[in-house]
Tab-separated table of C-alpha atoms in Angstrom:
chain	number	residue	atom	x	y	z
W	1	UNK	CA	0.000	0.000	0.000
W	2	UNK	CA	1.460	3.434	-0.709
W	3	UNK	CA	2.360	6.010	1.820
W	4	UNK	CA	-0.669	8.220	0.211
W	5	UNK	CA	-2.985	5.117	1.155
W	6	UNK	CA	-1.654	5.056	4.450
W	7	UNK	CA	-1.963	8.320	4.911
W	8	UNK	CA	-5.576	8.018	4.129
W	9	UNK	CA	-6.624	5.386	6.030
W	10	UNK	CA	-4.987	7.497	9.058
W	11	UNK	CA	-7.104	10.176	8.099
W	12	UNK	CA	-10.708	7.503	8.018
W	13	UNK	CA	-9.414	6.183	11.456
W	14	UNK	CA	-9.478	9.582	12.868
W	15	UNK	CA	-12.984	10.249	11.235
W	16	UNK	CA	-14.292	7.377	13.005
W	17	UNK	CA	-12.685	8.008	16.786
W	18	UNK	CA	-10.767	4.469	16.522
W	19	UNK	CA	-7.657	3.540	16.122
W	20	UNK	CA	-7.148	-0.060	14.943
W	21	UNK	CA	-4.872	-2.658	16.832
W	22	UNK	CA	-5.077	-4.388	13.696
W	23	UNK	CA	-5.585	-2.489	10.079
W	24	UNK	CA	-5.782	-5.692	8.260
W	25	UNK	CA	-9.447	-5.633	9.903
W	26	UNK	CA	-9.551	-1.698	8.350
W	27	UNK	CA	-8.147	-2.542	5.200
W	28	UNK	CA	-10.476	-5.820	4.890
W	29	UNK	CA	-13.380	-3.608	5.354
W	30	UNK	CA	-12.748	-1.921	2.597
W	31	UNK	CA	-12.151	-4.669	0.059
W	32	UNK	CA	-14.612	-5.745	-1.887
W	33	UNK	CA	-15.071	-9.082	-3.555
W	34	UNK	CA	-14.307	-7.791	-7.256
W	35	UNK	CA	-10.690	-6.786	-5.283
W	36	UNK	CA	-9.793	-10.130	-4.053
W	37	UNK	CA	-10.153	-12.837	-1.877
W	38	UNK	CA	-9.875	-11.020	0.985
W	39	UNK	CA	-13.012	-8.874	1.358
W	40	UNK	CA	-15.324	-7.571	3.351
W	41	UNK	CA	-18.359	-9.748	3.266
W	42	UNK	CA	-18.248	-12.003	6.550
W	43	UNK	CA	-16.672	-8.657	8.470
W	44	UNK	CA	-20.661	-7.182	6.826
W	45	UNK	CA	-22.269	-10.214	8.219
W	46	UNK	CA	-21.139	-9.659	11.697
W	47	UNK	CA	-21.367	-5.975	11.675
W	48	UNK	CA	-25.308	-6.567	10.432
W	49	UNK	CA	-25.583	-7.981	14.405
W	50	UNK	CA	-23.361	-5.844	16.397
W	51	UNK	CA	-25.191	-2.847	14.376
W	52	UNK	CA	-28.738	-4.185	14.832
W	53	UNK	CA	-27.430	-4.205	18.921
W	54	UNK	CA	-25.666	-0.958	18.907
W	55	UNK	CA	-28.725	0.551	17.695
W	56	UNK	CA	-30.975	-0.815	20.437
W	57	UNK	CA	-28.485	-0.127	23.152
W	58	UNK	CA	-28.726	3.446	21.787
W	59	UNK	CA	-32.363	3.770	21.396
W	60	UNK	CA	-33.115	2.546	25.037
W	61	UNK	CA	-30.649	5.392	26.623
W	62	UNK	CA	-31.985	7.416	24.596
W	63	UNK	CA	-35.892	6.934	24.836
W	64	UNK	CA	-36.074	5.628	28.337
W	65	UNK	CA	-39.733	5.824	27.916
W	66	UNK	CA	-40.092	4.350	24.244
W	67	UNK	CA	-42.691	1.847	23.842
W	68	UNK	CA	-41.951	-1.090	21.726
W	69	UNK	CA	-43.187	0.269	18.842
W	70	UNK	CA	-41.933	3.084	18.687
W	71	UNK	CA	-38.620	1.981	19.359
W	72	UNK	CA	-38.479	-0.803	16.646
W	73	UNK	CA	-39.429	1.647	13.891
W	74	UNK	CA	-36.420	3.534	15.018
W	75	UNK	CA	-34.108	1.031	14.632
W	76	UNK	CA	-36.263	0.364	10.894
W	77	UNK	CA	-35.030	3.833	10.199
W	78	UNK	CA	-31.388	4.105	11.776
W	79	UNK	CA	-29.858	0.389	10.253
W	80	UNK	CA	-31.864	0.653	6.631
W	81	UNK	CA	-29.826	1.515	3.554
W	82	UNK	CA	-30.084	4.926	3.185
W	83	UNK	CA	-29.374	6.118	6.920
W	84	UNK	CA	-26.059	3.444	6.255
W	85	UNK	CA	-25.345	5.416	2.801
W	86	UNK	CA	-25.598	8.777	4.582
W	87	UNK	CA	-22.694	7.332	6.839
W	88	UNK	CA	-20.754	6.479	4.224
W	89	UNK	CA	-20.929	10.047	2.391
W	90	UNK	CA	-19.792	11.643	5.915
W	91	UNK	CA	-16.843	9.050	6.416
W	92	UNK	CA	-15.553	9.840	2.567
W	93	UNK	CA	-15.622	6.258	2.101
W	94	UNK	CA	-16.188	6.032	-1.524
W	95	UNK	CA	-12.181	6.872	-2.936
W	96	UNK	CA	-11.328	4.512	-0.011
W	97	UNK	CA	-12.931	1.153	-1.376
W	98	UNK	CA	-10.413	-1.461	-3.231
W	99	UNK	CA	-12.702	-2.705	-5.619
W	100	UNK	CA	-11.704	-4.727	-9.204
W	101	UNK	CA	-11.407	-3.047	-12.417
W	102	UNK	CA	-14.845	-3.503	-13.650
W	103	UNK	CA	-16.799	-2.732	-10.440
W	104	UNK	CA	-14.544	0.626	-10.211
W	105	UNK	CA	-15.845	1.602	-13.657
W	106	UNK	CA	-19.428	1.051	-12.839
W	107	UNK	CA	-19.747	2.944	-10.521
W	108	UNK	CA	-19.615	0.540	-7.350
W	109	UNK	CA	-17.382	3.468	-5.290
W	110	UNK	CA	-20.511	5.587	-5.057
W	111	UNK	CA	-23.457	2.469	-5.001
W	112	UNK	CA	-25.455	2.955	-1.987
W	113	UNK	CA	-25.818	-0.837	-1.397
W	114	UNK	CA	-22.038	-1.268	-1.892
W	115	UNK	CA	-21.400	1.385	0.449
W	116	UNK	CA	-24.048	0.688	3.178
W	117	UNK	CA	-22.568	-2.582	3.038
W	118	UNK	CA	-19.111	-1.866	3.739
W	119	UNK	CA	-20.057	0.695	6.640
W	120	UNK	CA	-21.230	-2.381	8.337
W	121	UNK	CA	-18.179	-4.533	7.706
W	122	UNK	CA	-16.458	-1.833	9.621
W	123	UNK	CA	-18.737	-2.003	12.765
W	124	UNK	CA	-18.390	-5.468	12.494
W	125	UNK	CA	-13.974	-5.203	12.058
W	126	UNK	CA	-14.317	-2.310	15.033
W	127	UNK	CA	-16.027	-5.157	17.201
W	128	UNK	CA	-13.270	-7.548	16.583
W	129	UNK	CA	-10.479	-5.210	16.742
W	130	UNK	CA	-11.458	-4.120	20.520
W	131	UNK	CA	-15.088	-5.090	21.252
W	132	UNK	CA	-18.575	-4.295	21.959
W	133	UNK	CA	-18.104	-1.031	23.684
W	134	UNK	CA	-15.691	0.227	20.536
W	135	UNK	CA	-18.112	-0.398	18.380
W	136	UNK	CA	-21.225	1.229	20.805
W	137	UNK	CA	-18.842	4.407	20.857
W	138	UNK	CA	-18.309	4.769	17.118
W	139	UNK	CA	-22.112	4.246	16.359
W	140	UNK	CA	-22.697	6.775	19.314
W	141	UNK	CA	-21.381	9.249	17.222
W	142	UNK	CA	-22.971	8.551	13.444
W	143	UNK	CA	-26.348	8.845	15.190
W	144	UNK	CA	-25.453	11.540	17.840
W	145	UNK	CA	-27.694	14.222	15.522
W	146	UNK	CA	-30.247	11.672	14.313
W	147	UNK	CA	-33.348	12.885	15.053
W	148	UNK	CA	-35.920	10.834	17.021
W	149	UNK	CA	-39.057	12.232	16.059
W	150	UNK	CA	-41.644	9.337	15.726
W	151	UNK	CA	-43.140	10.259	12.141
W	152	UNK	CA	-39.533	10.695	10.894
W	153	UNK	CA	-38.542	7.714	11.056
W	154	UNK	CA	-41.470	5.654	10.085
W	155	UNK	CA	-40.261	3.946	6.648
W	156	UNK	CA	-42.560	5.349	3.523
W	157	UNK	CA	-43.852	1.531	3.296
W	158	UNK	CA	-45.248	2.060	6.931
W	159	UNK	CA	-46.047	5.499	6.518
W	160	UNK	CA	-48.249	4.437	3.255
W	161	UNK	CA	-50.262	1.737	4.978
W	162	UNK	CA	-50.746	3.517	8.046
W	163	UNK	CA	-52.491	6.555	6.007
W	164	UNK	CA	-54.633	4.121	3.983
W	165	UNK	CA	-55.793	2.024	7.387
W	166	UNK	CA	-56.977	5.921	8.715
W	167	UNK	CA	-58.941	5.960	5.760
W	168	UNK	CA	-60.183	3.009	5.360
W	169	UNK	CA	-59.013	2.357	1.839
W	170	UNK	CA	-57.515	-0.732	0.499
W	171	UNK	CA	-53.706	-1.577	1.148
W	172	UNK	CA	-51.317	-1.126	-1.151
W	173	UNK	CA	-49.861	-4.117	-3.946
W	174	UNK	CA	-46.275	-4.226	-5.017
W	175	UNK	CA	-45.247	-5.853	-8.552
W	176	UNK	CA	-42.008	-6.171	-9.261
W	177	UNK	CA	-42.213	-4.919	-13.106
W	178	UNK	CA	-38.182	-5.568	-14.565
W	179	UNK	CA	-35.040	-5.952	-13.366
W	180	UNK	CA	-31.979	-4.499	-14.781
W	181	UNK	CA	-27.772	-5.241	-14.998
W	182	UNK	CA	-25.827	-7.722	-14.038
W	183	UNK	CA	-26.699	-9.827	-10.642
W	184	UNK	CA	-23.633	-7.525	-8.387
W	185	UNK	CA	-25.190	-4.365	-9.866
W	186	UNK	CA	-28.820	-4.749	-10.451
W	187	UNK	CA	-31.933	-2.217	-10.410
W	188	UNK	CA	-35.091	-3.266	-9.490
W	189	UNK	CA	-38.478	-1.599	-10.390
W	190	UNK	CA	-41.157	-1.827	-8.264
W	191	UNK	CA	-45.019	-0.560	-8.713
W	192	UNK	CA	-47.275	0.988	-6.138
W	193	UNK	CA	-50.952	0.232	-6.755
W	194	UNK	CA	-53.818	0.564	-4.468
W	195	UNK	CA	-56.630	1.027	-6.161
W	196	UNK	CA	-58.639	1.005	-9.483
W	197	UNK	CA	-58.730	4.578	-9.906
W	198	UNK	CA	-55.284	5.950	-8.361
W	199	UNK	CA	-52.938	5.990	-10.825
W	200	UNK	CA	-49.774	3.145	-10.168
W	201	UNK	CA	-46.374	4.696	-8.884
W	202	UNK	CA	-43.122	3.505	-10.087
W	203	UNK	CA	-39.964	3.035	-7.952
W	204	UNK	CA	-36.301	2.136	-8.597
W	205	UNK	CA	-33.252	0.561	-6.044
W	206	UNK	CA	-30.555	-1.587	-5.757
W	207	UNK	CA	-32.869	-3.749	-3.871
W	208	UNK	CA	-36.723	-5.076	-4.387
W	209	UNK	CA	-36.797	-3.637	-1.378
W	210	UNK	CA	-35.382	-0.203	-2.002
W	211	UNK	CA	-37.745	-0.315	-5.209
W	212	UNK	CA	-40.407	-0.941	-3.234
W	213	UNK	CA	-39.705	1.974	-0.626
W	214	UNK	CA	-39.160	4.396	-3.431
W	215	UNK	CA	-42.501	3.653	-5.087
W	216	UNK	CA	-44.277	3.901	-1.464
W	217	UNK	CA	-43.003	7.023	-0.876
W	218	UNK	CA	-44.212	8.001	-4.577
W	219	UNK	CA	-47.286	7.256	-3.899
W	220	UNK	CA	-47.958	8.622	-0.757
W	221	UNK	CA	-47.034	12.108	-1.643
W	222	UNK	CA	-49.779	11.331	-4.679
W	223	UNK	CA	-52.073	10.797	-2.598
W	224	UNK	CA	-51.689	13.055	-0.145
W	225	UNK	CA	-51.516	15.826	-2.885
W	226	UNK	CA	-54.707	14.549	-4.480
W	227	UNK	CA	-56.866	12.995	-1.422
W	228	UNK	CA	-60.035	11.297	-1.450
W	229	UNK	CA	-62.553	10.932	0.929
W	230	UNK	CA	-62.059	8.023	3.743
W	231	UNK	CA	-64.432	5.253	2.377
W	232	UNK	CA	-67.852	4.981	4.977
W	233	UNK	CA	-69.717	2.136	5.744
W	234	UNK	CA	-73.029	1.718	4.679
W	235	UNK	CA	-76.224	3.178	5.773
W	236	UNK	CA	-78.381	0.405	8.038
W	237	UNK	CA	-81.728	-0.361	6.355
Protein backbone atom coordinates (compact mmCIF):
# COMPACT_ATOMS: atom_id res chain seq x y z
CA UNK A 1 0.00 0.00 0.00
CA UNK A 2 1.46 3.43 -0.71
CA UNK A 3 2.36 6.01 1.82
CA UNK A 4 -0.67 8.22 0.21
CA UNK A 5 -2.99 5.12 1.16
CA UNK A 6 -1.65 5.06 4.45
CA UNK A 7 -1.96 8.32 4.91
CA UNK A 8 -5.58 8.02 4.13
CA UNK A 9 -6.62 5.39 6.03
CA UNK A 10 -4.99 7.50 9.06
CA UNK A 11 -7.10 10.18 8.10
CA UNK A 12 -10.71 7.50 8.02
CA UNK A 13 -9.41 6.18 11.46
CA UNK A 14 -9.48 9.58 12.87
CA UNK A 15 -12.98 10.25 11.23
CA UNK A 16 -14.29 7.38 13.01
CA UNK A 17 -12.68 8.01 16.79
CA UNK A 18 -10.77 4.47 16.52
CA UNK A 19 -7.66 3.54 16.12
CA UNK A 20 -7.15 -0.06 14.94
CA UNK A 21 -4.87 -2.66 16.83
CA UNK A 22 -5.08 -4.39 13.70
CA UNK A 23 -5.59 -2.49 10.08
CA UNK A 24 -5.78 -5.69 8.26
CA UNK A 25 -9.45 -5.63 9.90
CA UNK A 26 -9.55 -1.70 8.35
CA UNK A 27 -8.15 -2.54 5.20
CA UNK A 28 -10.48 -5.82 4.89
CA UNK A 29 -13.38 -3.61 5.35
CA UNK A 30 -12.75 -1.92 2.60
CA UNK A 31 -12.15 -4.67 0.06
CA UNK A 32 -14.61 -5.75 -1.89
CA UNK A 33 -15.07 -9.08 -3.55
CA UNK A 34 -14.31 -7.79 -7.26
CA UNK A 35 -10.69 -6.79 -5.28
CA UNK A 36 -9.79 -10.13 -4.05
CA UNK A 37 -10.15 -12.84 -1.88
CA UNK A 38 -9.88 -11.02 0.98
CA UNK A 39 -13.01 -8.87 1.36
CA UNK A 40 -15.32 -7.57 3.35
CA UNK A 41 -18.36 -9.75 3.27
CA UNK A 42 -18.25 -12.00 6.55
CA UNK A 43 -16.67 -8.66 8.47
CA UNK A 44 -20.66 -7.18 6.83
CA UNK A 45 -22.27 -10.21 8.22
CA UNK A 46 -21.14 -9.66 11.70
CA UNK A 47 -21.37 -5.97 11.68
CA UNK A 48 -25.31 -6.57 10.43
CA UNK A 49 -25.58 -7.98 14.40
CA UNK A 50 -23.36 -5.84 16.40
CA UNK A 51 -25.19 -2.85 14.38
CA UNK A 52 -28.74 -4.19 14.83
CA UNK A 53 -27.43 -4.20 18.92
CA UNK A 54 -25.67 -0.96 18.91
CA UNK A 55 -28.73 0.55 17.70
CA UNK A 56 -30.98 -0.82 20.44
CA UNK A 57 -28.48 -0.13 23.15
CA UNK A 58 -28.73 3.45 21.79
CA UNK A 59 -32.36 3.77 21.40
CA UNK A 60 -33.12 2.55 25.04
CA UNK A 61 -30.65 5.39 26.62
CA UNK A 62 -31.99 7.42 24.60
CA UNK A 63 -35.89 6.93 24.84
CA UNK A 64 -36.07 5.63 28.34
CA UNK A 65 -39.73 5.82 27.92
CA UNK A 66 -40.09 4.35 24.24
CA UNK A 67 -42.69 1.85 23.84
CA UNK A 68 -41.95 -1.09 21.73
CA UNK A 69 -43.19 0.27 18.84
CA UNK A 70 -41.93 3.08 18.69
CA UNK A 71 -38.62 1.98 19.36
CA UNK A 72 -38.48 -0.80 16.65
CA UNK A 73 -39.43 1.65 13.89
CA UNK A 74 -36.42 3.53 15.02
CA UNK A 75 -34.11 1.03 14.63
CA UNK A 76 -36.26 0.36 10.89
CA UNK A 77 -35.03 3.83 10.20
CA UNK A 78 -31.39 4.11 11.78
CA UNK A 79 -29.86 0.39 10.25
CA UNK A 80 -31.86 0.65 6.63
CA UNK A 81 -29.83 1.52 3.55
CA UNK A 82 -30.08 4.93 3.19
CA UNK A 83 -29.37 6.12 6.92
CA UNK A 84 -26.06 3.44 6.26
CA UNK A 85 -25.35 5.42 2.80
CA UNK A 86 -25.60 8.78 4.58
CA UNK A 87 -22.69 7.33 6.84
CA UNK A 88 -20.75 6.48 4.22
CA UNK A 89 -20.93 10.05 2.39
CA UNK A 90 -19.79 11.64 5.92
CA UNK A 91 -16.84 9.05 6.42
CA UNK A 92 -15.55 9.84 2.57
CA UNK A 93 -15.62 6.26 2.10
CA UNK A 94 -16.19 6.03 -1.52
CA UNK A 95 -12.18 6.87 -2.94
CA UNK A 96 -11.33 4.51 -0.01
CA UNK A 97 -12.93 1.15 -1.38
CA UNK A 98 -10.41 -1.46 -3.23
CA UNK A 99 -12.70 -2.71 -5.62
CA UNK A 100 -11.70 -4.73 -9.20
CA UNK A 101 -11.41 -3.05 -12.42
CA UNK A 102 -14.84 -3.50 -13.65
CA UNK A 103 -16.80 -2.73 -10.44
CA UNK A 104 -14.54 0.63 -10.21
CA UNK A 105 -15.85 1.60 -13.66
CA UNK A 106 -19.43 1.05 -12.84
CA UNK A 107 -19.75 2.94 -10.52
CA UNK A 108 -19.62 0.54 -7.35
CA UNK A 109 -17.38 3.47 -5.29
CA UNK A 110 -20.51 5.59 -5.06
CA UNK A 111 -23.46 2.47 -5.00
CA UNK A 112 -25.45 2.95 -1.99
CA UNK A 113 -25.82 -0.84 -1.40
CA UNK A 114 -22.04 -1.27 -1.89
CA UNK A 115 -21.40 1.38 0.45
CA UNK A 116 -24.05 0.69 3.18
CA UNK A 117 -22.57 -2.58 3.04
CA UNK A 118 -19.11 -1.87 3.74
CA UNK A 119 -20.06 0.70 6.64
CA UNK A 120 -21.23 -2.38 8.34
CA UNK A 121 -18.18 -4.53 7.71
CA UNK A 122 -16.46 -1.83 9.62
CA UNK A 123 -18.74 -2.00 12.76
CA UNK A 124 -18.39 -5.47 12.49
CA UNK A 125 -13.97 -5.20 12.06
CA UNK A 126 -14.32 -2.31 15.03
CA UNK A 127 -16.03 -5.16 17.20
CA UNK A 128 -13.27 -7.55 16.58
CA UNK A 129 -10.48 -5.21 16.74
CA UNK A 130 -11.46 -4.12 20.52
CA UNK A 131 -15.09 -5.09 21.25
CA UNK A 132 -18.57 -4.29 21.96
CA UNK A 133 -18.10 -1.03 23.68
CA UNK A 134 -15.69 0.23 20.54
CA UNK A 135 -18.11 -0.40 18.38
CA UNK A 136 -21.22 1.23 20.80
CA UNK A 137 -18.84 4.41 20.86
CA UNK A 138 -18.31 4.77 17.12
CA UNK A 139 -22.11 4.25 16.36
CA UNK A 140 -22.70 6.78 19.31
CA UNK A 141 -21.38 9.25 17.22
CA UNK A 142 -22.97 8.55 13.44
CA UNK A 143 -26.35 8.85 15.19
CA UNK A 144 -25.45 11.54 17.84
CA UNK A 145 -27.69 14.22 15.52
CA UNK A 146 -30.25 11.67 14.31
CA UNK A 147 -33.35 12.89 15.05
CA UNK A 148 -35.92 10.83 17.02
CA UNK A 149 -39.06 12.23 16.06
CA UNK A 150 -41.64 9.34 15.73
CA UNK A 151 -43.14 10.26 12.14
CA UNK A 152 -39.53 10.69 10.89
CA UNK A 153 -38.54 7.71 11.06
CA UNK A 154 -41.47 5.65 10.09
CA UNK A 155 -40.26 3.95 6.65
CA UNK A 156 -42.56 5.35 3.52
CA UNK A 157 -43.85 1.53 3.30
CA UNK A 158 -45.25 2.06 6.93
CA UNK A 159 -46.05 5.50 6.52
CA UNK A 160 -48.25 4.44 3.25
CA UNK A 161 -50.26 1.74 4.98
CA UNK A 162 -50.75 3.52 8.05
CA UNK A 163 -52.49 6.56 6.01
CA UNK A 164 -54.63 4.12 3.98
CA UNK A 165 -55.79 2.02 7.39
CA UNK A 166 -56.98 5.92 8.72
CA UNK A 167 -58.94 5.96 5.76
CA UNK A 168 -60.18 3.01 5.36
CA UNK A 169 -59.01 2.36 1.84
CA UNK A 170 -57.51 -0.73 0.50
CA UNK A 171 -53.71 -1.58 1.15
CA UNK A 172 -51.32 -1.13 -1.15
CA UNK A 173 -49.86 -4.12 -3.95
CA UNK A 174 -46.27 -4.23 -5.02
CA UNK A 175 -45.25 -5.85 -8.55
CA UNK A 176 -42.01 -6.17 -9.26
CA UNK A 177 -42.21 -4.92 -13.11
CA UNK A 178 -38.18 -5.57 -14.57
CA UNK A 179 -35.04 -5.95 -13.37
CA UNK A 180 -31.98 -4.50 -14.78
CA UNK A 181 -27.77 -5.24 -15.00
CA UNK A 182 -25.83 -7.72 -14.04
CA UNK A 183 -26.70 -9.83 -10.64
CA UNK A 184 -23.63 -7.53 -8.39
CA UNK A 185 -25.19 -4.36 -9.87
CA UNK A 186 -28.82 -4.75 -10.45
CA UNK A 187 -31.93 -2.22 -10.41
CA UNK A 188 -35.09 -3.27 -9.49
CA UNK A 189 -38.48 -1.60 -10.39
CA UNK A 190 -41.16 -1.83 -8.26
CA UNK A 191 -45.02 -0.56 -8.71
CA UNK A 192 -47.27 0.99 -6.14
CA UNK A 193 -50.95 0.23 -6.75
CA UNK A 194 -53.82 0.56 -4.47
CA UNK A 195 -56.63 1.03 -6.16
CA UNK A 196 -58.64 1.00 -9.48
CA UNK A 197 -58.73 4.58 -9.91
CA UNK A 198 -55.28 5.95 -8.36
CA UNK A 199 -52.94 5.99 -10.82
CA UNK A 200 -49.77 3.15 -10.17
CA UNK A 201 -46.37 4.70 -8.88
CA UNK A 202 -43.12 3.51 -10.09
CA UNK A 203 -39.96 3.04 -7.95
CA UNK A 204 -36.30 2.14 -8.60
CA UNK A 205 -33.25 0.56 -6.04
CA UNK A 206 -30.56 -1.59 -5.76
CA UNK A 207 -32.87 -3.75 -3.87
CA UNK A 208 -36.72 -5.08 -4.39
CA UNK A 209 -36.80 -3.64 -1.38
CA UNK A 210 -35.38 -0.20 -2.00
CA UNK A 211 -37.74 -0.32 -5.21
CA UNK A 212 -40.41 -0.94 -3.23
CA UNK A 213 -39.71 1.97 -0.63
CA UNK A 214 -39.16 4.40 -3.43
CA UNK A 215 -42.50 3.65 -5.09
CA UNK A 216 -44.28 3.90 -1.46
CA UNK A 217 -43.00 7.02 -0.88
CA UNK A 218 -44.21 8.00 -4.58
CA UNK A 219 -47.29 7.26 -3.90
CA UNK A 220 -47.96 8.62 -0.76
CA UNK A 221 -47.03 12.11 -1.64
CA UNK A 222 -49.78 11.33 -4.68
CA UNK A 223 -52.07 10.80 -2.60
CA UNK A 224 -51.69 13.05 -0.14
CA UNK A 225 -51.52 15.83 -2.89
CA UNK A 226 -54.71 14.55 -4.48
CA UNK A 227 -56.87 12.99 -1.42
CA UNK A 228 -60.04 11.30 -1.45
CA UNK A 229 -62.55 10.93 0.93
CA UNK A 230 -62.06 8.02 3.74
CA UNK A 231 -64.43 5.25 2.38
CA UNK A 232 -67.85 4.98 4.98
CA UNK A 233 -69.72 2.14 5.74
CA UNK A 234 -73.03 1.72 4.68
CA UNK A 235 -76.22 3.18 5.77
CA UNK A 236 -78.38 0.40 8.04
CA UNK A 237 -81.73 -0.36 6.35
Amino acid sequence: MSEHDESALVQLQQRLGHRFANPALLRRALTHRSFGAEHYERLEFLGDAVLGLVVATLLVQRLPQGREGELSRARSAWVRQDALHRIALQLQLGALLRLGEGERRSGGHERPSILADVVEALLGAIYLDAGFDAALAVARRWYADVTLDPEATKDAKTALQEWLQARRRPLPRYEVVAVHGEAHAQTFEVRCHVEANVAPTLGRGSSRRAAEQAAAEAMLQQLQSHPAPASRRPALA
